[in-house]
CSV table of N, CA and C and ligand atoms in Angstrom, one decimal:
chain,number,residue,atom,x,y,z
A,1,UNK,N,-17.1,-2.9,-5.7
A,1,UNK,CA,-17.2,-1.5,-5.1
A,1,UNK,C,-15.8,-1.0,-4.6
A,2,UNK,N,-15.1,0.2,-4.9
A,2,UNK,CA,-14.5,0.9,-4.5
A,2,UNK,C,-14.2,1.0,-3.4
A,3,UNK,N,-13.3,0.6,-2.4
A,3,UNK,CA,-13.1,1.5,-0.8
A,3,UNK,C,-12.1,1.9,-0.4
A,4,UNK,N,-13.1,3.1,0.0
A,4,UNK,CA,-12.1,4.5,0.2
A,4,UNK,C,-12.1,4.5,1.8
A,5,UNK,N,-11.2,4.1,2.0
A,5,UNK,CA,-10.9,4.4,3.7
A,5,UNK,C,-9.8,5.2,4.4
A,6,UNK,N,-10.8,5.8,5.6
A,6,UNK,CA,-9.8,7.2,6.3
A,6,UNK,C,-9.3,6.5,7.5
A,7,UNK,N,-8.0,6.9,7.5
A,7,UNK,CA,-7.3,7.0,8.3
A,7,UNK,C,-7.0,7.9,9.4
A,8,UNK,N,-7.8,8.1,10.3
A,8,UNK,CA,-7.7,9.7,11.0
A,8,UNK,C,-6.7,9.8,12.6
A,9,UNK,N,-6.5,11.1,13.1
A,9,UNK,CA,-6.0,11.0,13.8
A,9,UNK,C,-4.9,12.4,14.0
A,10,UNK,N,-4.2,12.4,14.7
A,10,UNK,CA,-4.0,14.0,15.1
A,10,UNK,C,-2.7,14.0,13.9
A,11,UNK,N,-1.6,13.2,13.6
A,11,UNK,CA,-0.4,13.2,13.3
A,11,UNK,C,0.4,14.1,13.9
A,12,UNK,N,0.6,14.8,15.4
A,12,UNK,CA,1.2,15.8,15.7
A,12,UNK,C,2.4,15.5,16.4
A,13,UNK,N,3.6,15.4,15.3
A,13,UNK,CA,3.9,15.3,14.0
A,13,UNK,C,3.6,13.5,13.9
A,14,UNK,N,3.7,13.4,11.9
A,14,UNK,CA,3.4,12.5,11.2
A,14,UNK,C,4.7,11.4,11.8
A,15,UNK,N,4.4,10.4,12.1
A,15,UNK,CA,5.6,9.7,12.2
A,15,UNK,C,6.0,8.5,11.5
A,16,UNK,N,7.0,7.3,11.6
A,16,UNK,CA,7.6,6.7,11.0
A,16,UNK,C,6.0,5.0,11.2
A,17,UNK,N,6.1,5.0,12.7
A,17,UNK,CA,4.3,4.2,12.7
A,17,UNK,C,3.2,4.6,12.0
A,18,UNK,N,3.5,5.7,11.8
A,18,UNK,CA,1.7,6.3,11.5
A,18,UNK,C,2.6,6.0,10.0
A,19,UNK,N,3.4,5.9,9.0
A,19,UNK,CA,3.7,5.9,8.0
A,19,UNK,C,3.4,4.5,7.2
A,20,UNK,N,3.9,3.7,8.2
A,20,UNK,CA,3.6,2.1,7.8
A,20,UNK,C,2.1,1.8,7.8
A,21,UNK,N,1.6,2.6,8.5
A,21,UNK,CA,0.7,2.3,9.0
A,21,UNK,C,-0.4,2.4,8.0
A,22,UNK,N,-0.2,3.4,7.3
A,22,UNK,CA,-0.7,4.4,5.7
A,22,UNK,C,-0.6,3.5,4.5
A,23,UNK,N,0.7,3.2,4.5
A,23,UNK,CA,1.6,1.9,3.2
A,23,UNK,C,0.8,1.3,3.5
A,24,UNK,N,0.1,0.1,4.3
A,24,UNK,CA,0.3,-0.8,4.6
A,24,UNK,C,-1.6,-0.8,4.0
A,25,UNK,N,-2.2,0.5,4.5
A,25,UNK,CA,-3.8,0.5,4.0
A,25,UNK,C,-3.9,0.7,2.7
A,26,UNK,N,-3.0,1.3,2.2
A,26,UNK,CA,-2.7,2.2,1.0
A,26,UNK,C,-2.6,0.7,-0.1
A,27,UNK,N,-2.2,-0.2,0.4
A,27,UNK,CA,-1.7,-1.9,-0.2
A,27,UNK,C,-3.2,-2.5,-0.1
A,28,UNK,N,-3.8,-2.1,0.7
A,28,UNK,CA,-5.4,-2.9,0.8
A,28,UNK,C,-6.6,-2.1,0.3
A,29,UNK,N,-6.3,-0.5,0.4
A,29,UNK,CA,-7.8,0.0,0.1
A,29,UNK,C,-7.4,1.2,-1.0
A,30,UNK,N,-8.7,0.9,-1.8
A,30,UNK,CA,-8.2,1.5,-3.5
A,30,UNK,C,-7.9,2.8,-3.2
A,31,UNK,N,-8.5,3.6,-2.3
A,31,UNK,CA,-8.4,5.2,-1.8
A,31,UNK,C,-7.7,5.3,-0.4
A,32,UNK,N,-6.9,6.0,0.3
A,32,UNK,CA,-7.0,6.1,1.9
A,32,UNK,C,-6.9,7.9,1.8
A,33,UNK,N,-7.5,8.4,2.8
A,33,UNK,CA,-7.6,9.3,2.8
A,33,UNK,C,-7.4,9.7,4.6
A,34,UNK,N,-5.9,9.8,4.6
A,34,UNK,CA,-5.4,10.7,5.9
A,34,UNK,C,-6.0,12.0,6.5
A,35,UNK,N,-7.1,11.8,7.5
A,35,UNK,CA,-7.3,13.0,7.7
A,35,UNK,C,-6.9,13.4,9.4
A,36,UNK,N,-6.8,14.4,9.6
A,36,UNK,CA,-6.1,15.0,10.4
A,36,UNK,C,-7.2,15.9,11.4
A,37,UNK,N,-7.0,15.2,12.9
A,37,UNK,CA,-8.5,15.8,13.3
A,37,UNK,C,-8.2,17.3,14.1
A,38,UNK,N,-9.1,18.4,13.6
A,38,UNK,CA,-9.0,19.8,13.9
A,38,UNK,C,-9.5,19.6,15.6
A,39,UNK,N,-8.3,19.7,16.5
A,39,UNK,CA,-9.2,18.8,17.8
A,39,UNK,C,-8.9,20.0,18.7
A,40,UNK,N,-9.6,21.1,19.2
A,40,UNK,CA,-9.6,22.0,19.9
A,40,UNK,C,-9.1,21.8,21.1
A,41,UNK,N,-9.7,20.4,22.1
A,41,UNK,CA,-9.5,20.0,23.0
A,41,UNK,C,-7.7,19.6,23.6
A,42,UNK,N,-7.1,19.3,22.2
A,42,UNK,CA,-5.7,18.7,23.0
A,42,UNK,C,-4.8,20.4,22.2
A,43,UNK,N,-3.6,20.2,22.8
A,43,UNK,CA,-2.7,21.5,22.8
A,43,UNK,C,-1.5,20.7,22.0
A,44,UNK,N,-1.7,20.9,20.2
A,44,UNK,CA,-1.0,20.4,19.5
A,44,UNK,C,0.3,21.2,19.6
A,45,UNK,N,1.6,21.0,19.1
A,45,UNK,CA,2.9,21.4,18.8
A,45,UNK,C,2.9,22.0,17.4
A,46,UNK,N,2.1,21.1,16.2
A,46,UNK,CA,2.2,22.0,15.0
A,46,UNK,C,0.7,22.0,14.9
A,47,UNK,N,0.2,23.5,13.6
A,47,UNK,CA,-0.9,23.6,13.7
A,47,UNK,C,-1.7,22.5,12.7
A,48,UNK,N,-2.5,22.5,12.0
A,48,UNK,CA,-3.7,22.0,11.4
A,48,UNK,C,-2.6,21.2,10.1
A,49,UNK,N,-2.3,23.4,9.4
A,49,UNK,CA,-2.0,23.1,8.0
A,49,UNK,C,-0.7,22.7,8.2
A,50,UNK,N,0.1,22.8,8.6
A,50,UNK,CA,1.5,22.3,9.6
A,50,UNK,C,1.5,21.0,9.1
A,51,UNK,N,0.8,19.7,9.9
A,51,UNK,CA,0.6,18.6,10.2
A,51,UNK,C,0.0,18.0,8.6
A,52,UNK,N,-0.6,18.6,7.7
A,52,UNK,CA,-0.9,18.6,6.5
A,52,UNK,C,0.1,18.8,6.1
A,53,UNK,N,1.1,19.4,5.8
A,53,UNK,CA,2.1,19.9,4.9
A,53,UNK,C,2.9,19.2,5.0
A,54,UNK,N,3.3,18.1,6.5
A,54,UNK,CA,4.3,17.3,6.7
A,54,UNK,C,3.7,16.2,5.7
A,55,UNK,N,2.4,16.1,5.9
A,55,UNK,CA,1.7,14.1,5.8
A,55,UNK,C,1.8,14.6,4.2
A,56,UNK,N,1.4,15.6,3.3
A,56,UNK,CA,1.0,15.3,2.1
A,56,UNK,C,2.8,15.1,1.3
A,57,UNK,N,3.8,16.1,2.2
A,57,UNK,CA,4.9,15.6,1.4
A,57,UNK,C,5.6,14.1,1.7
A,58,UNK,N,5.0,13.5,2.8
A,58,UNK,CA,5.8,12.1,3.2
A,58,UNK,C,5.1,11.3,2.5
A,59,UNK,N,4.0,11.3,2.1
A,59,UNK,CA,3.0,10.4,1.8
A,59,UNK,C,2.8,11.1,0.1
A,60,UNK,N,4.1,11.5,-0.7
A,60,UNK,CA,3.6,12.2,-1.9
A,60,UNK,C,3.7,11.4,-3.0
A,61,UNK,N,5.0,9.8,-2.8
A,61,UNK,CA,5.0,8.6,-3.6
A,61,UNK,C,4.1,7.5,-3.6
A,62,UNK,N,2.6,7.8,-2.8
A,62,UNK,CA,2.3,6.5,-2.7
A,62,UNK,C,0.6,7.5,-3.5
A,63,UNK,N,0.5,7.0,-4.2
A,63,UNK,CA,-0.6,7.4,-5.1
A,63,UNK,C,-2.1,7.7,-4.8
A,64,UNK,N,-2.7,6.5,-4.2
A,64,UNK,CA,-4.3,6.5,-3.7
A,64,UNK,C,-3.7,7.0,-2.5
A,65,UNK,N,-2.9,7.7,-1.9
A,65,UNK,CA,-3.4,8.4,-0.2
A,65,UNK,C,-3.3,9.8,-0.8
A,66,UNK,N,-4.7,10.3,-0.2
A,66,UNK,CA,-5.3,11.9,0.0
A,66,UNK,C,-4.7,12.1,1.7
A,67,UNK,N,-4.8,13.8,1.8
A,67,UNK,CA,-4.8,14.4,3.1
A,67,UNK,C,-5.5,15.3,3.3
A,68,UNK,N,-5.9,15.2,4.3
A,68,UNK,CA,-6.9,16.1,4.7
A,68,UNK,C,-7.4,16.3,6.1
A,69,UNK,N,-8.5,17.3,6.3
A,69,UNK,CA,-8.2,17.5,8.0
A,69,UNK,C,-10.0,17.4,7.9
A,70,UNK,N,-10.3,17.5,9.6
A,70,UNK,CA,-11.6,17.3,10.1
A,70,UNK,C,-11.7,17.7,11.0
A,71,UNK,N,-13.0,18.3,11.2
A,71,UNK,CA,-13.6,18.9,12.6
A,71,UNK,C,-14.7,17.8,13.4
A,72,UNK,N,-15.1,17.5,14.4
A,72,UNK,CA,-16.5,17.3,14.7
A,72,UNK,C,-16.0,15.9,14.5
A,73,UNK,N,-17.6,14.8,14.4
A,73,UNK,CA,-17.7,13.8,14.2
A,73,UNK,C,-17.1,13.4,13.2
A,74,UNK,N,-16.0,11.8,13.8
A,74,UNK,CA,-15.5,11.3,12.0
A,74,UNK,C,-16.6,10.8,11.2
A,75,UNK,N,-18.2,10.3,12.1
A,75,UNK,CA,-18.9,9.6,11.3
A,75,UNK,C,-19.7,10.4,10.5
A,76,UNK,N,-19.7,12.3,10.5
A,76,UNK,CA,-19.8,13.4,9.7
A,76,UNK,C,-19.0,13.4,8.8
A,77,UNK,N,-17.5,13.3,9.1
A,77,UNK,CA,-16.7,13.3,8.0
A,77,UNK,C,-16.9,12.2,7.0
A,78,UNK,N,-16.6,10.8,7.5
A,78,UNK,CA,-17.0,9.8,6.3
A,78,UNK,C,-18.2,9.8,5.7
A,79,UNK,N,-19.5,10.2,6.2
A,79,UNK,CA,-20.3,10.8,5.1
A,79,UNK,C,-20.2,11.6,4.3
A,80,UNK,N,-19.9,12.7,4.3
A,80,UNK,CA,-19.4,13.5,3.7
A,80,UNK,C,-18.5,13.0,2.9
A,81,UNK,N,-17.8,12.2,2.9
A,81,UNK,CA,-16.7,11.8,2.0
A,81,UNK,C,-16.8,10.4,1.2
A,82,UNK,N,-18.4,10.3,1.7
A,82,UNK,CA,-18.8,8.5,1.0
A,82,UNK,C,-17.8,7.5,1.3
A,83,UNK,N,-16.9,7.7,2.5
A,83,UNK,CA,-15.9,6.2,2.7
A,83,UNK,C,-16.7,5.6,3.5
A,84,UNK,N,-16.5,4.5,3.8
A,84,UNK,CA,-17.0,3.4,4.8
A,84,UNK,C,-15.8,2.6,5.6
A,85,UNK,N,-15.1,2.8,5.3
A,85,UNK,CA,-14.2,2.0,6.2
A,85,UNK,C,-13.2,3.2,7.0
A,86,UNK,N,-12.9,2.4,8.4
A,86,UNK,CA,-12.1,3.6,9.3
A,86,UNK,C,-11.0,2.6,9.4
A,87,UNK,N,-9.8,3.2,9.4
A,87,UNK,CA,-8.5,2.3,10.0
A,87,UNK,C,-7.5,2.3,10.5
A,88,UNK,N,-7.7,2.2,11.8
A,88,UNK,CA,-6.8,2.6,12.9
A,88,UNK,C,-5.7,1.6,13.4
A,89,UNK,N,-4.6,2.2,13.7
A,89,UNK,CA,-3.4,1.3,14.3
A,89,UNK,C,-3.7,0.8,15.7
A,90,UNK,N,-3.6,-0.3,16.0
A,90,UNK,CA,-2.7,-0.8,17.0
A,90,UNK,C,-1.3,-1.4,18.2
A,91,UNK,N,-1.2,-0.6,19.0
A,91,UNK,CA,0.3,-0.7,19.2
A,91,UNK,C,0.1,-1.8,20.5
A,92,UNK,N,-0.4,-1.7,21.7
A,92,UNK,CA,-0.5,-2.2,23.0
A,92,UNK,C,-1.5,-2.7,23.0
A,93,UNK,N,-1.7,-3.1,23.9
A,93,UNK,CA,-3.2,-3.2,24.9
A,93,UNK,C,-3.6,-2.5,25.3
A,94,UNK,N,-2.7,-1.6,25.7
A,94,UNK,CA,-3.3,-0.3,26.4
A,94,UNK,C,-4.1,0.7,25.0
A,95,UNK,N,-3.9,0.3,23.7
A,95,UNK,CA,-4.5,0.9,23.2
A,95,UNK,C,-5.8,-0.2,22.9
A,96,UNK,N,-6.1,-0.7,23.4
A,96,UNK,CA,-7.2,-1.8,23.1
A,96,UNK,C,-8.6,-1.1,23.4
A,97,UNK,N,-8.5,-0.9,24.6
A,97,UNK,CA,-9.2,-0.4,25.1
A,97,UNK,C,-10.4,0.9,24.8
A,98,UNK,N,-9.6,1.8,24.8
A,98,UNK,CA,-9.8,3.1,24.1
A,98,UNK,C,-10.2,2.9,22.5
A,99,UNK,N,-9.5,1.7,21.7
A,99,UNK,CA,-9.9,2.1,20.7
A,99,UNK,C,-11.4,1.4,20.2
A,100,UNK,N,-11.7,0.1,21.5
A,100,UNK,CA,-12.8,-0.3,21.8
A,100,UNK,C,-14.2,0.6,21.8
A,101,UNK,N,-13.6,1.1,22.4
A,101,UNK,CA,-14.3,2.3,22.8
A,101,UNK,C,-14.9,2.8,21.8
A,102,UNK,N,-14.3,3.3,20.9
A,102,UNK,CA,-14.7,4.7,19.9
A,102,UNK,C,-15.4,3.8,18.8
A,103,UNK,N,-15.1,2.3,18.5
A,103,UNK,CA,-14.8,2.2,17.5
A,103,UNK,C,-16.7,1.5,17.4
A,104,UNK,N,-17.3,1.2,18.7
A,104,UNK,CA,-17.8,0.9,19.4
A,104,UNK,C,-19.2,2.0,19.1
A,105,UNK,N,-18.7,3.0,19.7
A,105,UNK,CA,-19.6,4.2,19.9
A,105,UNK,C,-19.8,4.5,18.1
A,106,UNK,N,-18.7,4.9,17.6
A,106,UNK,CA,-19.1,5.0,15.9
A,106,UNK,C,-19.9,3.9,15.1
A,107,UNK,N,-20.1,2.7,15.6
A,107,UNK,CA,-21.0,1.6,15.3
A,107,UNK,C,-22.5,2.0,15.4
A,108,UNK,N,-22.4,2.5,16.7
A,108,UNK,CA,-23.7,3.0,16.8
A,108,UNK,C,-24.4,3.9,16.5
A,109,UNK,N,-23.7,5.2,16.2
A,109,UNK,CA,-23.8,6.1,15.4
A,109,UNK,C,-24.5,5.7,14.1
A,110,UNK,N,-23.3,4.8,13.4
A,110,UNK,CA,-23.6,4.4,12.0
A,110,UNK,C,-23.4,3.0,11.7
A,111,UNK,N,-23.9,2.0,11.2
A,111,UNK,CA,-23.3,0.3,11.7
A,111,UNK,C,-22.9,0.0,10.0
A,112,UNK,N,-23.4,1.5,8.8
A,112,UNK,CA,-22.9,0.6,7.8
A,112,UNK,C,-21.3,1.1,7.7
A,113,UNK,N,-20.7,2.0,8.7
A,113,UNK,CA,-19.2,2.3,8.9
A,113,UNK,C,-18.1,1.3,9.4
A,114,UNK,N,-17.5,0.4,8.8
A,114,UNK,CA,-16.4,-0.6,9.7
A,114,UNK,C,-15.6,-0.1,10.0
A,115,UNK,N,-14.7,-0.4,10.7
A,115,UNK,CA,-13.9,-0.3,11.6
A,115,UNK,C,-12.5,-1.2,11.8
A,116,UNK,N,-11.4,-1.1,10.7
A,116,UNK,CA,-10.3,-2.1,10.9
A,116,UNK,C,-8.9,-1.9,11.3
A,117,UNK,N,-8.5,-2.5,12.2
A,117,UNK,CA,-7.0,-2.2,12.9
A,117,UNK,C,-6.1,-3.2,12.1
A,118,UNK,N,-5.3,-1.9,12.3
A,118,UNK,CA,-4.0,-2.9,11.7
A,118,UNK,C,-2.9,-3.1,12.8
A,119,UNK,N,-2.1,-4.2,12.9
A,119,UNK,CA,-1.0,-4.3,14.2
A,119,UNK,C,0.3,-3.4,13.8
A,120,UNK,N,0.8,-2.9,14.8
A,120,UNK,CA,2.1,-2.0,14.6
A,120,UNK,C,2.7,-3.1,14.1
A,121,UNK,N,3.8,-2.5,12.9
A,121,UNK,CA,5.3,-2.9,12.9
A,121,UNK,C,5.9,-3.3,13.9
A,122,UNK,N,6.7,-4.8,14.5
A,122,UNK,CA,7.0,-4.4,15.7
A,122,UNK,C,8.1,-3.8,15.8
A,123,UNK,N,8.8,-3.4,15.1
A,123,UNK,CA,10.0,-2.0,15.1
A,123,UNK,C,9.2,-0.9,15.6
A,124,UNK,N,7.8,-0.5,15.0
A,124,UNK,CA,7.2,0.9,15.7
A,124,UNK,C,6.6,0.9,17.0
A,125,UNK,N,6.2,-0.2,17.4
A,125,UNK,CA,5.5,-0.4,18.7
A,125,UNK,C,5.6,0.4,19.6
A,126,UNK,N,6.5,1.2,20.0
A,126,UNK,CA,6.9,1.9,20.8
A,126,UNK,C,6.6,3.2,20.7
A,127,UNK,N,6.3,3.1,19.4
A,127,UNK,CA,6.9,4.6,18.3
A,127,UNK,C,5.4,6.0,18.7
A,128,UNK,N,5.4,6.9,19.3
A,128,UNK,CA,4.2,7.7,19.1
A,128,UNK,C,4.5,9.4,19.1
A,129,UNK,N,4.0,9.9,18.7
A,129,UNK,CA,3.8,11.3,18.5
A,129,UNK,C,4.6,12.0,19.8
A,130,UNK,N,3.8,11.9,20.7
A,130,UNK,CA,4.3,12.5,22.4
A,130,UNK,C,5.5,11.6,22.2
A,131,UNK,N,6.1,10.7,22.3
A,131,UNK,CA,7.7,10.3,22.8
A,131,UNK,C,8.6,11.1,22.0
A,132,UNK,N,8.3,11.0,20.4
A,132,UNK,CA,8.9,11.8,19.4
A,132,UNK,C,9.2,13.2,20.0
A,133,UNK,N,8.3,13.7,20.4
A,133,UNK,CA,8.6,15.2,20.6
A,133,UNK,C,9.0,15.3,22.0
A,134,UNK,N,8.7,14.4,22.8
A,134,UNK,CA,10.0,14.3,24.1
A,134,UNK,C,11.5,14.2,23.9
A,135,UNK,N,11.7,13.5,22.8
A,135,UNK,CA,13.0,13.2,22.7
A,135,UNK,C,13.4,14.5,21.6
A,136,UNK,N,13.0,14.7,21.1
A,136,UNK,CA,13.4,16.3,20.2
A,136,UNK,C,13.3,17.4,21.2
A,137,UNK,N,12.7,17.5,22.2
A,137,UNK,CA,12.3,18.6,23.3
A,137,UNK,C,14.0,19.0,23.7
A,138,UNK,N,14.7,17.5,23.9
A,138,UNK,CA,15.7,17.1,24.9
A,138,UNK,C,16.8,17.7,23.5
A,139,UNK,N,17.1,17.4,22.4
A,139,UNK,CA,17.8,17.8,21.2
A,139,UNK,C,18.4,16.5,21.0
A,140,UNK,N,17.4,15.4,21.2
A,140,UNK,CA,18.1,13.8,21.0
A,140,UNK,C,17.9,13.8,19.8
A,141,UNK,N,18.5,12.7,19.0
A,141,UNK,CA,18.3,12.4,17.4
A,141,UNK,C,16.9,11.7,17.5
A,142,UNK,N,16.0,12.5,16.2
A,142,UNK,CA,14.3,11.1,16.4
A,142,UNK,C,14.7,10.9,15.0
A,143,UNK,N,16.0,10.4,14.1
A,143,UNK,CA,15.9,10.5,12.6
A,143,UNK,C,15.8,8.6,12.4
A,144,UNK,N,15.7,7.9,13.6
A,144,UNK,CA,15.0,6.2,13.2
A,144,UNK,C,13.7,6.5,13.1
A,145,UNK,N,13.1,7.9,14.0
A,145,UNK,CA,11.9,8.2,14.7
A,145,UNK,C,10.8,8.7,13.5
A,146,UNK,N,11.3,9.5,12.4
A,146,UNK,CA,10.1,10.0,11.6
A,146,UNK,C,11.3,10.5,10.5
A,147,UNK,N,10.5,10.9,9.2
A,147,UNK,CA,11.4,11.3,8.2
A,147,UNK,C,12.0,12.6,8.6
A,148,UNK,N,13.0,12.7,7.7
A,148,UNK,CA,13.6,13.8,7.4
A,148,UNK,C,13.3,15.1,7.6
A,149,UNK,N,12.1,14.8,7.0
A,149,UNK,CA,11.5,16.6,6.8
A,149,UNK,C,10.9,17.0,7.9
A,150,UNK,N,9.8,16.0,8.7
A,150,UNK,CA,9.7,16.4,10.4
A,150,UNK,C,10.6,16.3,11.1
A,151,UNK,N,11.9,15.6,11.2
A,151,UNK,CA,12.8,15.8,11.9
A,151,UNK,C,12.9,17.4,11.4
A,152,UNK,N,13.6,18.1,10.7
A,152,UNK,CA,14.1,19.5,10.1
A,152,UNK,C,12.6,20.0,10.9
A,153,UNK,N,11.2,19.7,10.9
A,153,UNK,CA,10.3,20.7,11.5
A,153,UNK,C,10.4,20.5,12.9
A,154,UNK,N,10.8,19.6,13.4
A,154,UNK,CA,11.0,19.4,14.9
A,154,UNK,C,12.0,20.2,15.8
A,155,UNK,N,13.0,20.4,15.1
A,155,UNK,CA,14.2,21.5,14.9
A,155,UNK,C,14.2,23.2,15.3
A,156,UNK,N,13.6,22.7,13.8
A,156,UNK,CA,13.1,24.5,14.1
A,156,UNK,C,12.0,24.8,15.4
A,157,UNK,N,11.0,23.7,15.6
A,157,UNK,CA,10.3,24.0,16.7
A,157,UNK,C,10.9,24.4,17.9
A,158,UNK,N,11.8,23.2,18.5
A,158,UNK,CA,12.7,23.3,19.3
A,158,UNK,C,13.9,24.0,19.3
A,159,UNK,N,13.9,25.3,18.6
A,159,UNK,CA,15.0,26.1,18.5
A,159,UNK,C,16.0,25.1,18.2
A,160,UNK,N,16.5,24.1,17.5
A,160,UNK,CA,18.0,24.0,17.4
A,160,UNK,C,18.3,24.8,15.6
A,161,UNK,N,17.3,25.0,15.4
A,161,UNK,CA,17.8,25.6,13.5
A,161,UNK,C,17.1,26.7,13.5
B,1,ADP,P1,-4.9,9.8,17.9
B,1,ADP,O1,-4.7,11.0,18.8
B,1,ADP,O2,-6.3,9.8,17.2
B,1,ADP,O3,-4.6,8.5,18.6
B,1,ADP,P2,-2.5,9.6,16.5
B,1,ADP,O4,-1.9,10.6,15.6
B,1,ADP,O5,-1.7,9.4,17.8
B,1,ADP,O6,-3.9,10.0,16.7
B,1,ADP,O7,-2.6,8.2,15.8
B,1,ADP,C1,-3.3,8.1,14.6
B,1,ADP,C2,-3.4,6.6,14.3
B,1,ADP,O8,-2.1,6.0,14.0
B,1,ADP,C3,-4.0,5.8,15.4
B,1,ADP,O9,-4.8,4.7,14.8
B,1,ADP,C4,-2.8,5.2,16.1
B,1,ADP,O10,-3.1,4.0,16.8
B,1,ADP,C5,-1.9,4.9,14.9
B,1,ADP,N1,-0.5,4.9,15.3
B,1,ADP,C6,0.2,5.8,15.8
B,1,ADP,N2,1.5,5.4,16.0
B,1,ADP,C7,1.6,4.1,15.6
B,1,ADP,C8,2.5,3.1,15.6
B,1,ADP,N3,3.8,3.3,16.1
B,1,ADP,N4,2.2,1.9,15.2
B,1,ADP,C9,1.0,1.6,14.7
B,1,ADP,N5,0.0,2.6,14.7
B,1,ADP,C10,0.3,3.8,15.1
């Protein structure tokens, strides 16, 4: 059997962790399919199609990764999309917890949905969305931080282009 597993999660912006993190499923599952959650609740920096436009051109050499975005329940989405497997990064402990949590709660929802973490890079360990754009806020270089082309959209966000 085929598996197609999503990858979800805000990418606001796509970074150089969330990138390995893609390769690395992209090496183990015949489909991954990056989706990108439409999350009304948090006050993103770029919008929806924004955050799509970054991940489909970073992610345009590696073949089985799709992109795509989502509203609502992921355990709606992966039906909808016939995957079964979800695959989330781990960086800390402190992410332990939380992803306990969810990963937990979507079991119960649905138990024939798995659930697999992969461990950060430890070069990325550190590495997350909010620092990224702290340190671009300030006009510091994030070019070890994410590619090229989010660096250039970080830019223009932050007025320096
Ligand atoms: P969310 O808001 O759902 O946590 P993120 O965009 O922050 O969305 O992260 C998406 C996924 O990428 C999560 O599984 C997160 O743990 C993982 N991730 C983000 N940064 C890193 C990193 N530096 N190393 C490993 N995994 C990471």
């Amino acid at each position: 059997m085929a598996i197609k597993a999503v990858c979800p999660g805000s990418f606001d912006p796509v970074t150089y962790g969330h990138l390995d993190i893609i390769q690395r499923a992209a090496n183990v599952f015949d489909t991954v399919i990056v989706a990108v959650l439409n999350n009304t609740s948090k006050n993103p920096l770029f919008t929806v199609e924004q955050r799509i436009e970054l991940l489909k051109e970073v992610t345009k050499d590696i073949p089985n990764v799709e992109v795509d975005s989502f509203n609502g329940l992921l355990i709606d989405y992966m039906k909808q999309k016939q995957a079964n497997t979800i695959v989330r990064g781990l960086r800390a402990i402190s992410d332990f917890e939380y992803e306990l949590q969810v990963a937990s709660i979507n079991r119960k929802l649905d138990d024939s949905i798995e659930t697999f973490f992969m461990m950060t890079n430890n070069k990325y360990s550190y590495l997350s969305s909010s620092i990224v754009k702290e340190v671009a806020k300030y006009h510091a270089s994030v070019s070890d931080l994410v590619p090229p082309i989010v660096e250039e959209a970080l830019m223009k966000k932050y007025g320096q282009i």
